Amino acid sequence: MQAYVFEPEMVVPTRTALLVHGWTGEAASMSAFVEPLLAEGFRVVAFDLPGHGASTGRELNIPLGVASLAAVARVFGPLHAIVTHSFGGAIALAALAGSVRGQPPVSTERLVLIAAPSSITEITRQFGATIGLGRRGQAALERRIHVVAGNPVEIFEGALQLEAIGLPTLVIHDRQDRELGFHHAQALAEAGKFVTLEATEGLGHRRILKARPVAESAARFVAGEG
């Protein structure tokens, strides 16, 4: 695992924020969040998920992602906050909820989910439809997920995991996100009153990571100002 550590100047950090990128991304994808978090006095840790960036491996799934996140948390924890994008949000939710068998839950005090999926089941079935899987093929795919993850795909429903975790969470999602529609954010927001939903306009699924107001909003929330 390749990790990157950023220390604030003139401050002895007592809290750590972990950045988790999404599918086909890398630690550098989350670079816009580093400076605002440093300004709030946090040590910032980012890492490349398996098969991404400078980390080794040729594949990525939720169990591998959870194992890598847990490993980074053991080295750099305790974690005050986890800030995620896209599939990184699904990984963080599974890690925090203890949804992968054999992996003890990761702990943090605050969570930021940017353009995160609420339903791995929905995504799996959309994928199956896209590649032309019939009923039997889809069932076989979901059985394979059960074998790899140690739990059926339904266990990884984001809103249910978030409800079980119950920690202060900021959900940021663009209304024009074409990769993961805004309904994912709405479903996550329904997990409980501990969830704050912020909608953006016209940033899509990836440009949202480069928007300064998004990074600043995330940093304020992580610092307990939102």
Coordinates of N, CA and C in Angstrom, one line a residue:
M1 N 0.8 -1.2 0.0 CA 0.0 0.0 0.0 C 0.9 1.2 0.0
Q2 N 0.6 2.2 -0.9 CA 1.3 3.4 -0.9 C 0.5 4.5 -0.2
A3 N 1.0 5.1 0.8 CA 0.4 6.1 1.6 C 1.2 7.4 1.5
Y4 N 0.5 8.5 1.7 CA 1.1 9.9 1.7 C 0.6 10.6 2.9
V5 N 1.5 11.2 3.6 CA 1.2 11.9 4.9 C 1.6 13.4 4.8
F6 N 0.6 14.2 5.2 CA 0.8 15.7 5.1 C 0.6 16.2 6.5
E7 N 1.6 17.0 7.0 CA 1.6 17.5 8.4 C 1.4 19.0 8.3
P8 N 0.5 19.5 9.2 CA 0.3 21.0 9.2 C 1.5 21.7 9.8
E9 N 1.8 22.9 9.2 CA 2.9 23.7 9.7 C 2.5 24.4 11.0
M10 N 3.5 24.6 11.9 CA 3.3 25.4 13.1 C 2.3 24.8 14.1
V11 N 1.9 23.6 13.9 CA 0.9 23.0 14.7 C 1.3 21.5 15.0
V12 N 1.2 21.1 16.2 CA 1.4 19.7 16.5 C 0.0 19.0 16.4
P13 N -0.1 18.2 15.3 CA -1.4 17.6 15.0 C -1.8 16.6 16.1
T14 N -3.1 16.6 16.5 CA -3.6 15.6 17.5 C -4.7 14.8 16.8
R15 N -5.1 15.2 15.6 CA -6.2 14.5 14.9 C -5.8 14.2 13.5
T16 N -6.3 13.1 13.0 CA -5.9 12.6 11.6 C -7.1 12.5 10.8
A17 N -7.1 13.0 9.6 CA -8.1 12.8 8.6 C -7.6 11.9 7.5
L18 N -8.4 10.9 7.1 CA -8.0 9.9 6.1 C -8.8 10.2 4.8
L19 N -8.1 10.3 3.7 CA -8.8 10.5 2.4 C -8.8 9.2 1.6
V20 N -10.0 8.8 1.1 CA -10.1 7.6 0.3 C -10.7 7.9 -1.0
H21 N -10.0 7.6 -2.1 CA -10.4 7.9 -3.5 C -11.4 6.8 -4.0
G22 N -11.9 7.0 -5.2 CA -12.8 6.1 -5.8 C -12.3 5.2 -6.8
W23 N -13.1 4.5 -7.5 CA -12.8 3.6 -8.6 C -12.0 4.3 -9.7
T24 N -10.9 3.8 -10.2 CA -10.0 4.3 -11.2 C -9.3 5.6 -10.8
G25 N -9.5 6.0 -9.5 CA -8.8 7.2 -9.0 C -7.5 6.8 -8.4
E26 N -7.0 7.7 -7.6 CA -5.7 7.5 -6.8 C -5.7 8.6 -5.7
A27 N -4.7 8.5 -4.8 CA -4.6 9.4 -3.7 C -4.6 10.9 -4.3
A28 N -3.9 11.1 -5.4 CA -3.9 12.5 -5.9 C -5.2 13.0 -6.3
S29 N -6.2 12.1 -6.6 CA -7.5 12.6 -6.9 C -8.2 13.4 -5.8
M30 N -7.7 13.2 -4.5 CA -8.2 13.8 -3.4 C -7.4 15.0 -2.9
S31 N -6.5 15.5 -3.8 CA -5.5 16.5 -3.4 C -6.1 17.8 -3.0
A32 N -7.3 18.2 -3.5 CA -7.9 19.4 -3.2 C -8.3 19.5 -1.7
F33 N -8.5 18.4 -1.1 CA -8.9 18.4 0.3 C -7.8 18.5 1.3
V34 N -6.5 18.4 0.8 CA -5.4 18.4 1.8 C -5.2 19.8 2.4
E35 N -5.1 20.8 1.6 CA -4.9 22.2 2.2 C -5.9 22.6 3.2
P36 N -7.2 22.5 2.8 CA -8.2 23.0 3.8 C -8.2 22.2 5.1
L37 N -7.9 20.9 5.1 CA -7.8 20.1 6.3 C -6.5 20.5 7.1
L38 N -5.4 20.7 6.4 CA -4.2 21.2 7.1 C -4.4 22.5 7.8
A39 N -5.2 23.4 7.1 CA -5.5 24.7 7.7 C -6.3 24.6 9.0
E40 N -7.0 23.5 9.1 CA -7.8 23.2 10.3 C -7.0 22.5 11.4
G41 N -5.7 22.2 11.1 CA -4.8 21.6 12.1 C -4.8 20.1 12.0
F42 N -5.3 19.5 11.0 CA -5.3 18.0 10.9 C -4.0 17.5 10.2
R43 N -3.5 16.4 10.6 CA -2.6 15.6 9.8 C -3.5 14.9 8.8
V44 N -3.1 14.9 7.5 CA -3.9 14.3 6.5 C -3.1 13.1 5.9
V45 N -3.8 12.0 5.8 CA -3.3 10.8 5.2 C -4.1 10.4 4.0
A46 N -3.5 10.2 2.9 CA -4.1 9.7 1.7 C -3.4 8.4 1.2
F47 N -4.1 7.5 0.6 CA -3.4 6.3 0.1 C -4.1 5.8 -1.2
D48 N -3.3 5.0 -1.9 CA -3.8 4.4 -3.2 C -4.4 3.0 -2.8
L49 N -5.6 2.8 -3.2 CA -6.2 1.6 -3.0 C -5.6 0.5 -3.9
P50 N -5.7 -0.8 -3.6 CA -5.1 -1.9 -4.3 C -5.4 -1.8 -5.8
G51 N -4.4 -2.0 -6.6 CA -4.5 -1.9 -8.1 C -4.7 -0.5 -8.6
H52 N -4.4 0.5 -7.8 CA -4.6 1.9 -8.2 C -3.3 2.7 -7.8
G53 N -3.0 3.7 -8.6 CA -1.9 4.5 -8.2 C -0.6 3.7 -8.1
A54 N 0.2 3.9 -7.0 CA 1.4 3.3 -6.8 C 1.3 2.0 -5.9
S55 N 0.1 1.7 -5.5 CA -0.1 0.4 -4.7 C -0.1 -0.8 -5.7
T56 N 0.3 -1.9 -5.1 CA 0.4 -3.1 -5.9 C -1.0 -3.8 -6.0
G57 N -1.1 -4.8 -6.9 CA -2.3 -5.5 -7.1 C -2.9 -5.2 -8.5
R58 N -3.8 -6.1 -8.9 CA -4.4 -6.0 -10.2 C -5.9 -5.9 -10.1
E59 N -6.5 -5.9 -8.9 CA -7.9 -5.8 -8.8 C -8.3 -5.1 -7.6
L60 N -9.6 -4.7 -7.5 CA -10.1 -4.0 -6.3 C -11.6 -4.4 -6.2
N61 N -11.9 -4.8 -5.0 CA -13.3 -5.1 -4.6 C -13.5 -4.6 -3.2
I62 N -14.7 -4.7 -2.6 CA -14.9 -4.2 -1.3 C -14.1 -4.8 -0.2
P63 N -14.0 -6.2 -0.2 CA -13.1 -6.8 0.8 C -11.6 -6.3 0.7
L64 N -11.1 -6.2 -0.5 CA -9.7 -5.7 -0.6 C -9.6 -4.3 -0.2
G65 N -10.6 -3.5 -0.5 CA -10.6 -2.1 -0.1 C -10.7 -1.9 1.4
V66 N -11.6 -2.7 2.0 CA -11.7 -2.7 3.5 C -10.4 -3.1 4.1
A67 N -9.8 -4.2 3.7 CA -8.6 -4.6 4.3 C -7.5 -3.5 4.2
S68 N -7.4 -2.9 3.0 CA -6.4 -1.8 2.9 C -6.7 -0.6 3.7
L69 N -7.9 -0.2 3.8 CA -8.3 0.9 4.7 C -8.0 0.6 6.1
A70 N -8.3 -0.6 6.5 CA -8.0 -1.1 7.9 C -6.5 -1.1 8.2
A71 N -5.7 -1.5 7.2 CA -4.3 -1.5 7.4 C -3.7 -0.1 7.6
V72 N -4.2 0.8 6.8 CA -3.8 2.2 6.9 C -4.2 2.8 8.2
A73 N -5.4 2.5 8.7 CA -6.0 3.0 10.0 C -5.1 2.5 11.1
R74 N -4.7 1.2 11.0 CA -3.8 0.7 12.1 C -2.5 1.4 12.2
V75 N -2.0 1.8 11.1 CA -0.7 2.5 11.1 C -0.8 4.0 11.5
F76 N -1.8 4.6 11.0 CA -1.9 6.1 11.2 C -3.0 6.5 12.2
G77 N -3.8 5.6 12.7 CA -4.9 5.9 13.6 C -4.4 6.3 15.0
P78 N -5.3 6.8 15.9 CA -6.8 6.8 15.6 C -7.2 7.8 14.6
L79 N -8.3 7.5 13.9 CA -8.8 8.4 12.9 C -9.9 9.3 13.5
H80 N -9.8 10.6 13.2 CA -10.8 11.5 13.6 C -11.9 11.6 12.5
A81 N -11.5 11.5 11.2 CA -12.5 11.6 10.1 C -12.0 10.8 8.9
I82 N -12.9 10.3 8.1 CA -12.6 9.7 6.8 C -13.4 10.5 5.8
V83 N -12.7 11.0 4.8 CA -13.3 11.7 3.7 C -13.2 10.9 2.4
T84 N -14.3 10.6 1.7 CA -14.3 9.6 0.7 C -14.9 10.2 -0.6
H85 N -14.6 9.5 -1.7 CA -15.2 9.8 -3.0 C -15.7 8.5 -3.6
S86 N -17.0 8.5 -4.1 CA -17.5 7.4 -5.0 C -17.4 6.0 -4.3
F87 N -16.7 5.1 -5.0 CA -16.6 3.7 -4.4 C -15.8 3.7 -3.1
G88 N -15.0 4.7 -2.9 CA -14.3 4.8 -1.6 C -15.3 5.0 -0.5
G89 N -16.5 5.6 -0.8 CA -17.5 5.7 0.3 C -18.1 4.3 0.6
A90 N -18.3 3.5 -0.4 CA -18.8 2.1 -0.2 C -17.8 1.3 0.7
I91 N -16.5 1.5 0.4 CA -15.5 0.8 1.1 C -15.5 1.3 2.6
A92 N -15.5 2.6 2.8 CA -15.5 3.2 4.1 C -16.7 2.7 4.9
L93 N -17.9 2.7 4.3 CA -19.1 2.2 5.0 C -19.0 0.8 5.5
A94 N -18.5 0.0 4.6 CA -18.3 -1.5 4.9 C -17.3 -1.6 6.0
A95 N -16.2 -0.8 6.0 CA -15.2 -0.9 7.0 C -15.7 -0.5 8.4
L96 N -16.4 0.6 8.4 CA -17.0 1.1 9.6 C -18.1 0.2 10.2
A97 N -18.9 -0.4 9.3 CA -20.0 -1.3 9.8 C -19.5 -2.7 10.1
G98 N -18.3 -3.0 9.7 CA -17.8 -4.4 9.9 C -18.5 -5.4 9.0
S99 N -18.8 -5.0 7.8 CA -19.6 -5.8 6.9 C -18.8 -6.9 6.2
V100 N -17.5 -6.9 6.3 CA -16.7 -7.9 5.7 C -16.2 -8.9 6.8
R101 N -16.5 -10.1 6.6 CA -16.2 -11.1 7.6 C -14.6 -11.2 7.8
G102 N -14.2 -11.3 9.0 CA -12.8 -11.4 9.3 C -12.1 -10.1 9.4
Q103 N -12.8 -9.0 9.2 CA -12.3 -7.6 9.4 C -13.0 -6.9 10.5
P104 N -12.3 -6.7 11.6 CA -12.9 -5.9 12.7 C -13.3 -4.5 12.2
P105 N -14.4 -3.9 12.7 CA -14.8 -2.6 12.3 C -13.7 -1.5 12.5
V106 N -13.5 -0.6 11.6 CA -12.7 0.6 11.7 C -13.5 1.6 12.5
S107 N -12.8 2.5 13.2 CA -13.4 3.5 14.0 C -13.0 4.9 13.5
T108 N -14.0 5.8 13.5 CA -13.7 7.2 13.3 C -14.8 8.0 14.0
E109 N -14.6 9.3 14.0 CA -15.6 10.2 14.7 C -16.5 10.9 13.7
R110 N -16.0 11.2 12.5 CA -16.8 11.9 11.5 C -16.5 11.3 10.1
L111 N -17.5 11.4 9.2 CA -17.5 10.7 7.9 C -18.0 11.7 6.9
V112 N -17.3 11.8 5.7 CA -17.7 12.6 4.6 C -17.8 11.7 3.4
L113 N -19.0 11.7 2.8 CA -19.3 10.8 1.6 C -19.6 11.7 0.4
I114 N -18.7 11.8 -0.5 CA -18.8 12.6 -1.7 C -19.1 11.7 -2.9
A115 N -20.3 12.0 -3.5 CA -20.7 11.2 -4.7 C -20.6 9.7 -4.4
A116 N -21.1 9.3 -3.3 CA -21.1 7.9 -2.9 C -22.3 7.1 -3.3
P117 N -22.1 5.8 -3.6 CA -23.3 5.0 -3.9 C -24.0 4.6 -2.6
S118 N -25.4 4.5 -2.7 CA -26.1 4.0 -1.5 C -26.5 2.6 -1.6
S119 N -26.4 2.0 -2.9 CA -26.9 0.6 -3.1 C -25.9 -0.1 -4.0
I120 N -25.1 -1.0 -3.4 CA -24.3 -1.8 -4.2 C -25.1 -2.9 -4.9
T121 N -26.2 -3.2 -4.4 CA -27.1 -4.1 -5.1 C -27.6 -3.5 -6.4
E122 N -28.0 -2.3 -6.3 CA -28.5 -1.6 -7.6 C -27.4 -1.5 -8.6
I123 N -26.1 -1.2 -8.1 CA -25.0 -1.0 -9.0 C -24.7 -2.4 -9.7
T124 N -24.7 -3.4 -8.9 CA -24.4 -4.8 -9.4 C -25.4 -5.2 -10.4
R125 N -26.7 -4.9 -10.2 CA -27.7 -5.3 -11.2 C -27.7 -4.4 -12.4
Q126 N -27.3 -3.2 -12.3 CA -27.2 -2.3 -13.4 C -26.0 -2.8 -14.3
F127 N -24.9 -3.2 -13.6 CA -23.8 -3.8 -14.3 C -24.2 -5.1 -15.1
G128 N -24.9 -5.9 -14.4 CA -25.4 -7.2 -15.0 C -26.2 -6.9 -16.3
A129 N -27.1 -5.9 -16.2 CA -28.0 -5.5 -17.3 C -27.1 -5.0 -18.4
T130 N -26.1 -4.2 -18.1 CA -25.3 -3.5 -19.1 C -24.5 -4.6 -20.0
I131 N -24.1 -5.6 -19.3 CA -23.3 -6.6 -20.0 C -24.2 -7.8 -20.5
G132 N -25.5 -7.7 -20.3 CA -26.4 -8.6 -20.9 C -26.6 -9.9 -20.1
L133 N -26.4 -9.9 -18.8 CA -26.6 -11.0 -18.0 C -28.1 -11.3 -17.9
G134 N -28.5 -12.6 -18.0 CA -29.9 -13.0 -17.7 C -30.1 -13.3 -16.3
R135 N -31.2 -13.8 -15.9 CA -31.5 -14.1 -14.5 C -30.5 -15.0 -13.9
R136 N -30.2 -16.1 -14.6 CA -29.2 -17.0 -14.0 C -27.8 -16.5 -13.9
G137 N -27.4 -15.7 -14.9 CA -26.1 -15.0 -14.9 C -26.0 -14.1 -13.7
Q138 N -27.1 -13.3 -13.5 CA -27.1 -12.3 -12.4 C -27.0 -13.0 -11.1
A139 N -27.7 -14.1 -11.0 CA -27.7 -14.9 -9.7 C -26.3 -15.4 -9.4
A140 N -25.6 -15.9 -10.5 CA -24.3 -16.4 -10.4 C -23.3 -15.3 -10.0
L141 N -23.5 -14.1 -10.5 CA -22.6 -13.0 -10.1 C -22.8 -12.6 -8.7
E142 N -24.0 -12.6 -8.2 CA -24.3 -12.3 -6.8 C -23.8 -13.4 -5.9
R143 N -23.9 -14.6 -6.3 CA -23.3 -15.7 -5.5 C -21.8 -15.5 -5.4
R144 N -21.2 -15.1 -6.5 CA -19.7 -14.9 -6.4 C -19.3 -13.8 -5.5
I145 N -20.1 -12.7 -5.5 CA -19.9 -11.6 -4.5 C -20.0 -12.1 -3.1
H146 N -21.0 -13.0 -2.9 CA -21.2 -13.6 -1.5 C -19.9 -14.4 -1.1
V147 N -19.4 -15.1 -2.0 CA -18.2 -15.9 -1.7 C -17.0 -15.0 -1.4
V148 N -16.8 -14.0 -2.3 CA -15.6 -13.2 -2.1 C -15.7 -12.3 -0.8
A149 N -16.9 -11.8 -0.6 CA -17.1 -10.8 0.5 C -17.5 -11.5 1.8
G150 N -17.9 -12.8 1.7 CA -18.3 -13.4 3.0 C -19.7 -13.1 3.4
N151 N -20.4 -12.2 2.6 CA -21.8 -11.8 2.9 C -22.5 -11.5 1.6
P152 N -23.8 -11.7 1.6 CA -24.5 -11.3 0.4 C -24.5 -9.9 0.1
V153 N -24.7 -9.5 -1.2 CA -24.5 -8.2 -1.6 C -25.4 -7.2 -0.9
E154 N -26.6 -7.7 -0.4 CA -27.6 -6.8 0.3 C -27.0 -6.3 1.6
I155 N -26.0 -7.0 2.2 CA -25.4 -6.5 3.4 C -24.7 -5.1 3.2
F156 N -24.3 -4.9 2.0 CA -23.5 -3.6 1.7 C -24.4 -2.5 1.3
E157 N -25.7 -2.5 1.6 CA -26.5 -1.4 1.3 C -26.1 -0.2 2.2
G158 N -25.7 0.9 1.5 CA -25.1 2.0 2.2 C -26.0 2.6 3.3
A159 N -27.3 2.9 3.0 CA -28.1 3.5 4.0 C -28.3 2.7 5.3
L160 N -28.4 1.3 5.1 CA -28.5 0.4 6.2 C -27.2 0.4 7.1
Q161 N -26.1 0.4 6.4 CA -24.8 0.4 7.1 C -24.6 1.7 7.8
L162 N -25.0 2.8 7.2 CA -24.8 4.2 7.8 C -25.7 4.3 9.0
E163 N -27.0 3.8 8.9 CA -27.9 3.8 10.0 C -27.3 3.0 11.2
A164 N -26.6 1.9 11.0 CA -26.0 1.1 12.0 C -24.8 1.8 12.6
I165 N -24.1 2.5 11.8 CA -22.9 3.2 12.3 C -23.3 4.4 13.1
G166 N -24.2 5.2 12.6 CA -24.8 6.3 13.4 C -23.8 7.5 13.8
L167 N -22.8 7.7 13.0 CA -21.9 8.8 13.4 C -22.2 10.0 12.5
P168 N -21.8 11.2 13.0 CA -22.0 12.4 12.2 C -21.4 12.3 10.8
T169 N -22.3 12.5 9.8 CA -21.9 12.3 8.4 C -22.4 13.4 7.5
L170 N -21.5 13.8 6.6 CA -21.8 14.8 5.6 C -21.8 14.1 4.3
V171 N -23.0 14.2 3.6 CA -23.1 13.7 2.2 C -23.1 14.8 1.2
I172 N -22.2 14.9 0.3 CA -22.1 15.9 -0.7 C -22.3 15.2 -2.1
H173 N -23.2 15.7 -2.9 CA -23.5 15.0 -4.1 C -24.1 16.0 -5.1
D174 N -23.7 15.9 -6.4 CA -24.2 16.8 -7.4 C -25.5 16.3 -8.0
R175 N -26.4 17.2 -8.2 CA -27.7 16.9 -8.8 C -27.6 16.4 -10.2
Q176 N -26.5 16.8 -10.9 CA -26.3 16.3 -12.3 C -25.3 15.2 -12.4
D177 N -25.1 14.5 -11.3 CA -24.1 13.3 -11.4 C -24.7 12.2 -12.3
R178 N -24.1 11.9 -13.4 CA -24.6 11.0 -14.3 C -24.1 9.6 -14.1
E179 N -23.1 9.4 -13.2 CA -22.6 8.1 -12.9 C -23.3 7.5 -11.7
L180 N -23.6 8.3 -10.7 CA -24.4 7.9 -9.6 C -25.4 9.0 -9.3
G181 N -26.6 8.7 -9.7 CA -27.7 9.7 -9.6 C -27.9 10.3 -8.2
F182 N -28.5 11.4 -8.1 CA -28.7 12.1 -6.8 C -29.5 11.3 -5.8
H183 N -30.3 10.3 -6.3 CA -31.1 9.5 -5.5 C -30.3 8.7 -4.5
H184 N -29.0 8.4 -4.9 CA -28.1 7.7 -3.9 C -27.9 8.6 -2.7
A185 N -27.7 9.9 -2.9 CA -27.5 10.8 -1.8 C -28.7 10.9 -0.9
Q186 N -29.8 11.0 -1.6 CA -31.1 11.1 -0.8 C -31.3 9.9 0.0
A187 N -31.0 8.7 -0.5 CA -31.2 7.5 0.3 C -30.2 7.5 1.5
L188 N -29.0 7.9 1.3 CA -28.0 8.0 2.4 C -28.5 8.9 3.5
A189 N -29.1 10.1 3.0 CA -29.5 11.1 4.0 C -30.7 10.6 4.8
E190 N -31.4 9.6 4.4 CA -32.5 9.1 5.1 C -32.1 8.1 6.2
A191 N -30.8 7.9 6.4 CA -30.3 7.0 7.4 C -30.5 7.5 8.8
G192 N -30.6 8.8 8.9 CA -30.9 9.4 10.3 C -30.6 10.8 10.3
K193 N -31.0 11.5 11.5 CA -30.8 12.9 11.6 C -29.3 13.3 11.8
F194 N -28.4 12.3 12.0 CA -27.0 12.6 12.1 C -26.4 12.8 10.7
V195 N -27.1 12.7 9.6 CA -26.6 12.9 8.3 C -27.0 14.3 7.8
T196 N -26.0 15.0 7.3 CA -26.3 16.3 6.6 C -26.1 16.1 5.1
L197 N -27.0 16.6 4.3 CA -26.9 16.5 2.9 C -26.7 17.9 2.3
E198 N -25.7 17.9 1.4 CA -25.4 19.2 0.7 C -25.4 18.8 -0.8
A199 N -26.2 19.5 -1.6 CA -26.3 19.3 -3.0 C -25.5 20.4 -3.7
T200 N -24.8 20.0 -4.8 CA -24.1 20.9 -5.7 C -24.8 20.9 -7.0
E201 N -24.4 21.8 -7.9 CA -25.0 21.9 -9.2 C -24.0 22.0 -10.3
G202 N -24.1 21.2 -11.3 CA -23.2 21.3 -12.4 C -21.8 20.8 -12.3
L203 N -21.5 20.0 -11.2 CA -20.1 19.5 -11.0 C -19.9 18.1 -11.4
G204 N -21.0 17.4 -11.6 CA -20.9 16.0 -12.0 C -20.3 15.1 -10.9
H205 N -19.8 14.0 -11.4 CA -19.3 12.9 -10.5 C -17.8 13.1 -10.2
R206 N -17.1 13.7 -11.0 CA -15.6 13.9 -10.8 C -15.1 15.3 -10.6
R207 N -15.7 16.2 -11.3 CA -15.3 17.6 -11.1 C -15.6 18.1 -9.7
I208 N -16.5 17.4 -9.0 CA -16.9 17.8 -7.6 C -15.6 17.8 -6.7
L209 N -14.7 16.9 -7.1 CA -13.4 16.8 -6.3 C -12.5 18.0 -6.4
K210 N -12.7 18.8 -7.5 CA -11.8 20.0 -7.7 C -12.5 21.3 -7.3
A211 N -13.7 21.2 -6.8 CA -14.4 22.4 -6.4 C -14.0 22.9 -5.0
R212 N -13.4 24.0 -4.9 CA -12.9 24.5 -3.6 C -14.0 24.6 -2.6
P213 N -15.2 25.1 -2.9 CA -16.2 25.1 -1.8 C -16.5 23.8 -1.3
V214 N -16.4 22.7 -2.1 CA -16.7 21.4 -1.6 C -15.6 20.9 -0.6
A215 N -14.4 21.2 -0.9 CA -13.3 20.8 -0.1 C -13.3 21.6 1.3
E216 N -13.7 22.9 1.2 CA -13.8 23.7 2.4 C -14.9 23.3 3.2
S217 N -16.0 22.9 2.6 CA -17.2 22.5 3.4 C -16.9 21.2 4.1
A218 N -16.2 20.3 3.4 CA -15.8 19.0 4.1 C -14.8 19.3 5.2
A219 N -13.9 20.2 5.1 CA -12.9 20.5 6.1 C -13.6 21.1 7.4
R220 N -14.6 22.0 7.1 CA -15.3 22.6 8.2 C -16.1 21.5 9.0
F221 N -16.7 20.6 8.3 CA -17.5 19.5 8.9 C -16.6 18.6 9.7
V222 N -15.4 18.3 9.1 CA -14.5 17.4 9.8 C -14.0 18.1 11.1
A223 N -13.8 19.4 11.1 CA -13.4 20.1 12.3 C -14.5 20.4 13.3
G224 N -15.7 19.9 12.9 CA -16.8 20.1 13.9 C -17.5 21.4 13.8
E225 N -17.3 22.1 12.6 CA -17.9 23.4 12.5 C -19.2 23.4 11.6
G226 N -19.6 22.2 11.3 CA -20.8 22.0 10.5 C -21.7 20.9 10.9

